[in-house]
Tab-separated table of C-alpha atoms in Angstrom:
chain	number	residue	atom	x	y	z
R	196	ALA	CA	0.920	19.352	-47.406
R	197	GLN	CA	1.269	22.967	-48.546
R	198	ALA	CA	-0.200	24.263	-45.278
R	199	ALA	CA	2.049	22.025	-43.192
R	200	SER	CA	5.251	23.088	-44.964
R	201	ALA	CA	4.210	26.738	-44.686
R	202	ARG	CA	4.073	26.497	-40.898
R	203	THR	CA	7.184	28.220	-39.616
R	204	ASP	CA	6.458	27.894	-35.916
R	205	ILE	CA	7.403	24.200	-35.759
R	206	ARG	CA	10.601	22.353	-36.622
R	207	ASP	CA	11.159	20.600	-39.944
R	208	CYS	CA	13.899	17.976	-39.668
R	209	SER	CA	13.394	16.667	-43.226
R	210	THR	CA	15.097	19.625	-44.935
R	211	ASP	CA	18.864	20.145	-45.296
R	212	PRO	CA	19.793	22.002	-43.199
R	213	PRO	CA	16.832	21.307	-40.894
R	214	TYR	CA	14.498	24.223	-40.191
R	215	LEU	CA	14.210	25.258	-36.521
R	216	PRO	CA	11.803	27.940	-35.285
R	217	PRO	CA	13.243	30.616	-32.936
R	218	THR	CA	11.501	28.852	-30.023
R	219	ALA	CA	13.689	25.717	-30.364
R	220	THR	CA	16.638	25.114	-28.027
R	221	ASN	CA	20.021	23.977	-29.327
R	222	THR	CA	20.753	20.896	-27.188
R	223	THR	CA	23.794	19.502	-29.027
R	224	ALA	CA	26.333	20.482	-26.344
R	225	ARG	CA	24.119	19.335	-23.456
R	226	LEU	CA	23.561	15.926	-25.060
R	227	ALA	CA	27.270	15.507	-25.824
R	228	ALA	CA	28.123	16.271	-22.193
R	229	LEU	CA	25.464	13.871	-20.880
R	230	ARG	CA	26.717	11.106	-23.187
R	231	GLY	CA	30.241	11.640	-21.869
R	232	THR	CA	28.964	11.157	-18.301
R	233	MET	CA	26.976	8.100	-19.405
R	234	ARG	CA	30.131	6.534	-20.896
R	235	ALA	CA	32.015	7.177	-17.657
R	236	HIS	CA	29.293	5.252	-15.778
R	237	SER	CA	28.987	2.484	-18.447
R	238	VAL	CA	25.399	3.515	-19.152
R	239	ASP	CA	23.882	2.718	-22.563
R	240	ALA	CA	20.506	4.419	-22.010
R	241	TYR	CA	19.520	7.006	-19.410
R	242	ILE	CA	15.896	7.723	-18.478
R	243	VAL	CA	14.946	11.240	-17.345
R	244	PRO	CA	11.429	11.894	-15.939
R	245	SER	CA	9.656	15.233	-15.474
R	246	THR	CA	9.066	14.910	-11.726
R	247	ASP	CA	11.041	15.501	-8.506
R	248	ALA	CA	12.000	13.291	-5.543
R	249	HIS	CA	8.537	13.743	-3.983
R	250	MET	CA	6.420	12.890	-7.044
R	251	SER	CA	5.181	16.502	-7.043
R	252	GLU	CA	2.728	17.549	-9.760
R	253	TYR	CA	4.440	20.951	-10.017
R	254	ILE	CA	8.214	21.197	-9.682
R	255	ALA	CA	10.805	23.851	-8.868
R	256	GLU	CA	13.184	25.148	-11.574
R	257	ARG	CA	15.980	23.244	-9.854
R	258	ASP	CA	14.205	19.969	-10.620
R	259	ALA	CA	13.341	20.788	-14.256
R	260	ARG	CA	16.003	18.408	-15.584
R	261	LEU	CA	13.965	17.285	-18.570
R	262	GLY	CA	13.260	20.922	-19.490
R	263	TRP	CA	16.914	21.907	-19.270
R	264	LEU	CA	18.131	18.928	-21.289
R	265	THR	CA	15.550	19.174	-24.099
R	266	GLY	CA	14.229	22.746	-24.121
R	267	PHE	CA	10.703	21.275	-23.792
R	268	THR	CA	8.838	22.972	-20.935
R	269	GLY	CA	5.595	20.945	-20.805
R	270	SER	CA	4.622	19.609	-17.376
R	271	ALA	CA	4.671	15.917	-18.312
R	272	GLY	CA	7.081	13.786	-20.269
R	273	THR	CA	9.833	11.175	-20.214
R	274	VAL	CA	13.159	11.301	-22.013
R	275	VAL	CA	15.565	8.508	-22.970
R	276	VAL	CA	19.081	9.232	-24.218
R	277	THR	CA	21.340	6.556	-25.752
R	278	LYS	CA	24.798	6.988	-27.283
R	279	ASP	CA	23.342	8.023	-30.654
R	280	LYS	CA	19.627	8.682	-30.086
R	281	ALA	CA	17.409	10.863	-27.933
R	282	ALA	CA	13.624	10.678	-27.612
R	283	LEU	CA	10.837	12.448	-25.730
R	284	TRP	CA	7.510	10.790	-24.863
R	285	THR	CA	4.634	13.132	-24.044
R	286	ASP	CA	0.835	13.288	-24.292
R	287	SER	CA	-1.329	15.034	-26.893
R	288	ARG	CA	-1.607	18.275	-24.902
R	289	TYR	CA	2.035	18.937	-25.725
R	290	TRP	CA	2.739	17.601	-29.237
R	291	THR	CA	2.637	21.009	-30.932
R	292	GLN	CA	4.632	22.620	-28.138
R	293	ALA	CA	7.294	19.898	-28.441
R	294	GLU	CA	7.619	20.490	-32.189
R	295	ARG	CA	8.244	24.177	-31.419
R	296	GLN	CA	10.763	23.648	-28.629
R	297	LEU	CA	12.799	20.559	-29.590
R	298	ASP	CA	15.698	20.692	-32.035
R	299	CYS	CA	16.424	17.861	-34.471
R	300	ASN	CA	18.503	15.869	-31.967
R	301	TRP	CA	15.182	14.623	-30.581
R	302	GLU	CA	12.566	12.132	-31.751
R	303	LEU	CA	9.062	12.969	-30.519
R	304	GLN	CA	7.119	9.872	-29.441
R	305	ARG	CA	3.397	10.613	-29.333
R	306	THR	CA	2.539	8.309	-26.438
R	307	THR	CA	3.313	8.018	-22.726
R	308	TRP	CA	3.147	4.253	-22.283
R	309	ILE	CA	6.048	2.695	-20.421
R	310	GLU	CA	5.614	-0.375	-22.654
R	311	SER	CA	6.380	1.747	-25.704
R	312	ILE	CA	9.374	3.361	-23.968
R	313	GLY	CA	10.571	-0.151	-23.091
R	314	LEU	CA	10.232	-1.390	-26.684
R	315	TRP	CA	12.120	1.651	-27.977
R	316	ILE	CA	14.933	0.994	-25.467
R	317	LEU	CA	15.126	-2.693	-26.473
R	318	GLU	CA	15.534	-1.637	-30.078
R	319	ALA	CA	18.106	1.072	-29.316
R	320	VAL	CA	20.240	-0.792	-26.750
R	321	PRO	CA	21.957	-4.111	-27.554
R	322	VAL	CA	21.764	-7.175	-25.299
R	323	GLY	CA	24.134	-6.796	-22.352
R	324	GLY	CA	23.498	-3.043	-22.146
R	325	ASN	CA	22.825	-1.033	-18.976
R	326	ILE	CA	19.711	1.123	-18.712
R	327	SER	CA	20.017	3.619	-15.867
R	328	LEU	CA	17.909	6.088	-13.934
R	329	ASP	CA	17.980	8.075	-10.702
R	330	PRO	CA	16.022	5.917	-8.205
R	331	PHE	CA	14.925	9.050	-6.302
R	332	LEU	CA	12.908	10.316	-9.288
R	333	PHE	CA	10.779	7.218	-9.878
R	334	SER	CA	7.870	5.961	-7.825
R	335	ILE	CA	7.838	2.323	-6.773
R	336	ASP	CA	5.177	1.517	-9.383
R	337	THR	CA	7.013	3.255	-12.226
R	338	TRP	CA	10.252	1.471	-11.333
R	339	ASN	CA	8.373	-1.850	-11.345
R	340	SER	CA	6.861	-1.051	-14.766
R	341	TYR	CA	10.323	-0.425	-16.283
R	342	SER	CA	11.619	-3.530	-14.550
R	343	ARG	CA	8.824	-5.618	-16.135
R	344	ALA	CA	9.279	-4.008	-19.560
R	345	LEU	CA	12.975	-4.983	-19.598
R	346	HIS	CA	12.698	-8.282	-17.703
R	347	GLY	CA	14.321	-11.266	-19.372
R	348	SER	CA	15.638	-9.112	-22.245
R	349	GLY	CA	19.310	-9.517	-21.342
R	350	ARG	CA	19.573	-5.828	-20.456
R	351	THR	CA	20.140	-4.555	-16.916
R	352	LEU	CA	18.128	-1.860	-15.151
R	353	LEU	CA	20.760	-0.128	-13.049
R	354	PRO	CA	19.833	2.601	-10.541
R	355	ILE	CA	22.551	5.256	-10.142
R	356	GLU	CA	22.294	7.565	-7.144
R	357	THR	CA	24.283	10.393	-8.718
R	358	ASN	CA	21.950	12.200	-11.087
R	359	LEU	CA	23.770	12.351	-14.419
R	360	VAL	CA	21.812	15.377	-15.672
R	361	ASP	CA	22.719	17.303	-12.503
R	362	GLN	CA	26.394	16.454	-13.061
R	363	VAL	CA	26.290	17.988	-16.540
R	364	TRP	CA	24.074	20.917	-15.508
R	365	GLY	CA	26.692	21.809	-12.882
R	366	ASP	CA	26.713	25.333	-11.470
R	367	GLN	CA	24.159	26.475	-14.076
R	368	ARG	CA	21.557	24.549	-12.076
R	369	PRO	CA	19.318	26.859	-10.002
R	370	PRO	CA	20.191	26.860	-6.260
R	371	PRO	CA	18.030	25.172	-3.610
R	372	ALA	CA	15.143	27.185	-2.138
R	373	SER	CA	16.149	29.521	0.671
R	374	ASN	CA	12.913	31.268	1.701
R	375	GLU	CA	11.461	30.946	5.178
R	376	ILE	CA	9.326	27.983	6.253
R	377	TYR	CA	6.623	29.365	8.534
R	378	SER	CA	3.833	28.199	10.859
R	379	LEU	CA	0.280	28.510	9.612
R	380	PRO	CA	-1.467	31.267	11.641
R	381	ALA	CA	-3.606	29.835	14.463
R	382	ALA	CA	-6.816	31.134	12.835
R	383	PHE	CA	-6.251	28.771	9.875
R	384	ILE	CA	-5.452	25.598	11.793
R	385	GLY	CA	-8.116	22.887	12.053
R	386	SER	CA	-6.176	20.862	14.655
R	387	SER	CA	-2.801	21.282	16.318
R	388	TRP	CA	0.059	19.229	14.928
R	389	GLN	CA	0.195	17.353	18.239
R	390	GLU	CA	-3.428	16.248	17.753
R	391	LYS	CA	-2.667	15.159	14.188
R	392	VAL	CA	0.349	13.119	15.319
R	393	ALA	CA	-1.731	11.489	18.079
R	394	GLY	CA	-4.403	10.549	15.515
R	395	ILE	CA	-1.866	8.916	13.189
R	396	ARG	CA	-0.220	7.051	16.089
R	397	GLN	CA	-3.646	5.772	17.100
R	398	GLN	CA	-4.140	4.393	13.571
R	399	MET	CA	-0.730	2.698	13.807
R	400	GLU	CA	-1.766	1.032	17.088
R	401	GLN	CA	-5.102	-0.140	15.734
R	402	HIS	CA	-3.678	-1.541	12.483
R	403	VAL	CA	-3.564	-5.334	12.362
R	404	ARG	CA	0.149	-5.214	11.348
R	405	ARG	CA	1.057	-2.813	14.184
R	406	PRO	CA	3.454	-0.611	12.175
R	407	THR	CA	6.086	1.137	14.291
R	408	ALA	CA	6.607	4.057	11.890
R	409	VAL	CA	5.037	6.025	9.046
R	410	LEU	CA	7.263	7.438	6.283
R	411	LEU	CA	6.037	10.636	4.572
R	412	SER	CA	7.457	11.608	1.169
R	413	GLY	CA	4.682	13.770	-0.320
R	414	LEU	CA	5.485	17.418	0.413
R	415	GLU	CA	1.903	18.285	1.312
R	416	GLU	CA	1.844	15.464	3.897
R	417	THR	CA	4.603	16.987	6.022
R	418	ALA	CA	3.213	20.518	5.535
R	419	TRP	CA	-0.234	19.366	6.707
R	420	LEU	CA	1.013	17.284	9.630
R	421	PHE	CA	3.038	20.090	11.236
R	422	ASN	CA	0.864	23.049	10.101
R	423	LEU	CA	3.876	24.489	8.279
R	424	ARG	CA	4.025	26.246	4.897
R	425	GLY	CA	6.694	27.390	2.448
R	426	ASP	CA	7.003	28.445	-1.172
R	427	ASP	CA	9.663	26.165	-2.646
R	428	ILE	CA	7.460	25.299	-5.643
R	429	PRO	CA	5.425	27.867	-7.618
R	430	TYR	CA	1.656	27.757	-6.853
R	431	ASN	CA	2.198	25.254	-4.001
R	432	PRO	CA	2.588	26.219	-0.318
R	433	VAL	CA	5.100	23.442	0.409
R	434	PHE	CA	8.796	22.962	1.227
R	435	TYR	CA	11.286	20.128	0.627
R	436	SER	CA	11.052	17.627	3.456
R	437	TYR	CA	10.560	14.051	4.588
R	438	THR	CA	9.077	12.844	7.874
R	439	LEU	CA	9.603	9.612	9.775
R	440	LEU	CA	6.966	9.400	12.498
R	441	THR	CA	7.509	6.476	14.889
R	442	ASN	CA	5.415	5.459	17.905
R	443	THR	CA	7.894	7.201	20.219
R	444	SER	CA	9.770	9.792	18.126
R	445	ILE	CA	9.345	12.253	15.243
R	446	SER	CA	12.078	13.070	12.721
R	447	LEU	CA	11.622	15.946	10.276
R	448	PHE	CA	14.209	16.078	7.476
R	449	VAL	CA	14.416	19.672	6.285
R	450	ASP	CA	16.845	22.579	5.870
R	451	LYS	CA	16.419	23.621	9.508
R	452	LEU	CA	18.064	27.033	9.002
R	453	ARG	CA	14.997	28.026	6.965
R	454	LEU	CA	12.470	27.435	9.764
R	455	SER	CA	11.116	30.632	11.309
R	456	ALA	CA	11.797	31.025	15.031
R	457	ALA	CA	8.090	30.492	15.768
R	458	ALA	CA	7.984	27.338	13.655
R	459	ARG	CA	11.023	25.860	15.391
R	460	GLN	CA	9.560	26.729	18.807
R	461	SER	CA	6.233	25.101	17.915
R	462	LEU	CA	8.006	21.888	16.849
R	463	GLN	CA	10.313	21.682	19.850
R	464	ALA	CA	8.038	22.783	22.693
R	465	GLY	CA	7.582	19.160	23.779
R	466	CYS	CA	11.290	18.231	23.874
R	467	PRO	CA	12.430	15.800	25.066
R	468	GLY	CA	9.499	13.405	24.706
R	469	PRO	CA	7.235	11.605	22.216
R	470	LEU	CA	5.843	14.956	20.950
R	471	CYS	CA	9.277	16.423	20.258
R	472	VAL	CA	10.187	16.950	16.599
R	473	GLU	CA	13.861	16.195	15.985
R	474	LEU	CA	15.168	18.303	13.107
R	475	GLN	CA	17.568	16.528	10.765
R	476	ASP	CA	19.172	17.462	7.467
R	477	TYR	CA	17.009	16.893	4.390
R	478	GLY	CA	19.850	14.905	2.796
R	479	GLN	CA	19.996	12.463	5.726
R	480	ALA	CA	16.543	10.929	5.195
R	481	ARG	CA	17.751	7.829	3.381
R	482	ALA	CA	20.649	7.028	5.722
R	483	HIS	CA	18.381	7.496	8.756
R	484	LEU	CA	15.682	5.289	7.230
R	485	ARG	CA	18.239	2.589	6.462
R	486	ARG	CA	19.470	2.585	10.090
R	487	TYR	CA	15.913	2.544	11.444
R	488	ALA	CA	14.979	-0.348	9.135
R	489	GLN	CA	17.661	-2.550	10.713
R	490	GLY	CA	15.642	-2.786	13.940
R	491	ASN	CA	12.587	-4.861	14.789
R	492	VAL	CA	10.254	-2.469	12.963
R	493	THR	CA	7.435	-2.181	10.426
R	494	ILE	CA	7.365	0.921	8.210
R	495	TRP	CA	4.054	2.109	6.773
R	496	LEU	CA	4.189	4.116	3.544
R	497	GLY	CA	2.121	5.257	0.569
R	498	SER	CA	3.531	3.820	-2.653
R	499	GLU	CA	2.186	6.656	-4.852
R	500	TYR	CA	4.537	9.235	-3.328
R	501	THR	CA	7.494	7.138	-2.193
R	502	THR	CA	10.452	6.827	-4.539
R	503	TYR	CA	12.209	3.573	-5.314
R	504	GLY	CA	15.369	5.126	-3.815
R	505	LEU	CA	13.806	5.189	-0.329
R	506	TYR	CA	11.677	2.064	-0.707
R	507	GLY	CA	14.772	0.088	-1.667
R	508	VAL	CA	16.416	0.470	1.764
R	509	ILE	CA	13.520	-1.180	3.619
R	510	PRO	CA	13.538	-5.006	3.749
R	511	GLN	CA	10.321	-6.380	2.223
R	512	GLU	CA	9.152	-8.091	5.420
R	513	LYS	CA	9.397	-4.800	7.371
R	514	LEU	CA	7.194	-2.950	4.896
R	515	LEU	CA	3.517	-2.055	5.115
R	516	GLU	CA	2.447	-0.650	1.754
R	517	ASP	CA	-0.744	1.185	0.864
R	518	SER	CA	-1.377	3.381	-2.177
R	519	TYR	CA	-1.560	6.385	0.161
R	520	SER	CA	-0.159	6.917	3.636
R	521	PRO	CA	-2.558	7.364	6.586
R	522	VAL	CA	-1.530	11.057	6.649
R	523	MET	CA	-2.623	11.571	3.035
R	524	LEU	CA	-6.009	10.030	3.886
R	525	ALA	CA	-6.423	11.980	7.153
R	526	LYS	CA	-5.565	15.209	5.303
R	527	ALA	CA	-8.375	14.529	2.817
R	528	VAL	CA	-11.041	14.544	5.569
R	529	LYS	CA	-11.790	18.120	6.638
R	530	ASN	CA	-13.114	18.831	10.143
R	531	THR	CA	-15.834	21.421	10.859
R	532	LYS	CA	-13.400	24.300	11.254
R	533	GLU	CA	-11.527	23.411	8.058
R	534	GLN	CA	-14.833	23.215	6.164
R	535	GLU	CA	-15.728	26.713	7.419
R	536	LEU	CA	-12.327	28.026	6.327
R	537	LEU	CA	-12.757	26.451	2.875
R	538	ARG	CA	-16.191	28.036	2.424
R	539	ALA	CA	-14.909	31.445	3.524
R	540	ALA	CA	-12.018	31.207	1.046
R	541	HIS	CA	-14.465	30.352	-1.747
R	542	VAL	CA	-16.615	33.366	-0.871
R	543	ARG	CA	-13.576	35.675	-1.032
R	544	ASP	CA	-12.580	34.145	-4.358
R	545	ALA	CA	-16.124	34.482	-5.706
R	546	VAL	CA	-16.025	38.210	-4.948
R	547	ALA	CA	-12.886	38.525	-7.098
R	548	VAL	CA	-14.474	36.524	-9.953
R	549	ILE	CA	-17.671	38.636	-9.855
R	550	GLN	CA	-15.593	41.842	-9.910
R	551	TYR	CA	-13.765	40.385	-12.923
R	552	LEU	CA	-16.932	39.501	-14.835
R	553	LEU	CA	-18.268	43.037	-14.268
R	554	TRP	CA	-14.989	44.498	-15.508
R	555	LEU	CA	-15.082	42.268	-18.604
R	556	GLU	CA	-18.651	43.359	-19.410
R	557	LYS	CA	-17.477	46.939	-19.405
R	558	MET	CA	-14.076	46.541	-21.112
R	559	VAL	CA	-14.560	43.871	-23.790
R	560	PRO	CA	-17.007	45.928	-25.898
R	561	GLN	CA	-14.402	48.723	-25.907
R	562	GLY	CA	-11.833	46.315	-27.357
R	563	GLN	CA	-9.599	46.995	-24.358
R	564	VAL	CA	-8.870	43.400	-23.214
R	565	ASP	CA	-6.809	40.540	-24.570
R	566	GLU	CA	-6.336	37.093	-23.000
R	567	PHE	CA	-3.111	38.112	-21.264
R	568	SER	CA	-4.301	41.417	-19.789
R	569	GLY	CA	-7.497	39.658	-18.682
R	570	ALA	CA	-5.498	37.042	-16.765
R	571	GLU	CA	-3.359	39.763	-15.174
R	572	HIS	CA	-6.477	41.635	-14.076
R	573	ILE	CA	-8.116	38.672	-12.312
R	574	ASP	CA	-4.808	37.843	-10.599
R	575	GLY	CA	-4.750	41.408	-9.268
R	576	LEU	CA	-8.350	41.188	-8.019
R	577	ARG	CA	-7.572	37.934	-6.218
R	578	ARG	CA	-4.401	39.405	-4.690
R	579	ALA	CA	-6.471	42.269	-3.293
R	580	GLN	CA	-8.591	39.832	-1.276
R	581	GLU	CA	-7.594	39.344	2.366
R	582	TYR	CA	-5.353	36.336	3.137
R	583	SER	CA	-4.503	35.754	-0.542
R	584	ARG	CA	-1.221	33.887	-1.030
R	585	GLY	CA	-1.426	33.794	-4.832
R	586	PRO	CA	-3.217	31.535	-7.338
R	587	SER	CA	-3.100	27.718	-7.222
R	588	PHE	CA	-2.023	27.604	-10.885
R	589	GLN	CA	-1.289	30.108	-13.618
R	590	SER	CA	-4.610	31.625	-14.724
R	591	ILE	CA	-5.823	29.846	-17.855
R	592	SER	CA	-7.317	32.578	-19.994
R	593	ALA	CA	-8.931	32.129	-23.401
R	594	SER	CA	-11.653	33.643	-25.516
R	595	GLY	CA	-13.391	32.740	-28.747
C-alpha cells in the first residue's frame, strides 16, 4: 500500500481534496455544459465512442470527442455520462494512462464489454429514462448490442442526429480537413478506377440477389476504388467520403473543392455516362441514400464499416448485408503489379531499417541514444527513402 500511495503520477480520489497529477485534465466545466445540453434534449444518459463516422481505426483531432470530453487520449474507449455520473470503459493497455489523465469526475471501468456498460446504465438510469447516442458513430452491430442490452428494461435507446459533444465543443473544435485530395501517380496504380468499377458491377450482376447499388463507408474503400489519396487522418492516406456505386451511376460524396484538378479530370472524363463520377457534398450522403432507397432497388453494404445512421434509412427488404463490402474484399486481393509494388516498398523500408541498426550499433555503446531520439532517427531514415509518405503509425520505440 505504501508504494501505491507514494505514486504521484496517478490520481487519488480517496483523499480530501483529491490528488490529481499534472497530466490530468479538469473536465468539470465540459461535463456541466454537456449535462445542460442533455437536459435540453431530455437525455438521461449519453454514450460517446472513440471512433468516427467511418469506423476508422485512427481518427482526426476533429473526431476526438471522447478525448476532449475526458482528457483521456488512448485510442479505444467508451464513455457514458448521466446527470450525476460519468464513466470510461477501456482495455488493459490504457488503465494506467487513464489514471494519469482522468480527473475525479470519472469512474474508470476496467472492461470493454457492452454488457457491462449496459448493466451500469441500467443501474444509473431509472425506468422511463432515455439513453442517447449519435447514430453516425456506431456500427450496425454495436447499435444492436446496446439495443439488446437495454431491451425490455423500460428504458429507451434514442438516436439523436445532433452530436451533443460537438454542440458543447463549439468553435473550439478543430476545423474540417482542407488539404488537397490527389490522384495516385500512374506508376503506383494496379488497375484504373474504371476497371475496378467494372469489376464490382460484374459482381453485382452475378450475385443471386442482383443488388442495384453498393454503399461504401470505409474511407480506404473509396480511396482504393478511385485511386485517390489524402491526409485527413494522421498515418492514413485517406479523406472523408462516401460512395454510392449503382449499376448505371457513381456518386462520390466529398468536399469537391479539395480535389486536385487532375483528380477531378480523372473522375469526370467519362461524363455523361455510366463511368462518370458525380461529385456531391459529403454532408448529402444520407439524404441521397434515403431518396435512392425509395426506388425498386437493393443496396449492398458491409456491416462492419456502415453506421446505424446510414443503415437506418434503408428499408430491410432492400438491404443486402455482408460483413464486408465487395470493394473491401476486392481491395484485399493484390494483382501482379500491386504485389511488385509492395515488395519494392518493403525493400526500400528494409534499407532504412538496416541503416538504423548499423547506427544503433555505433551509437548505443557511446550512450548517445534514448528511445525518443532513436525513433526520430529511424523516421528520418525512412523519410529519406524515395516515395516515402511518412510512417503508417508512430514509431514504437523501447529498450531494456
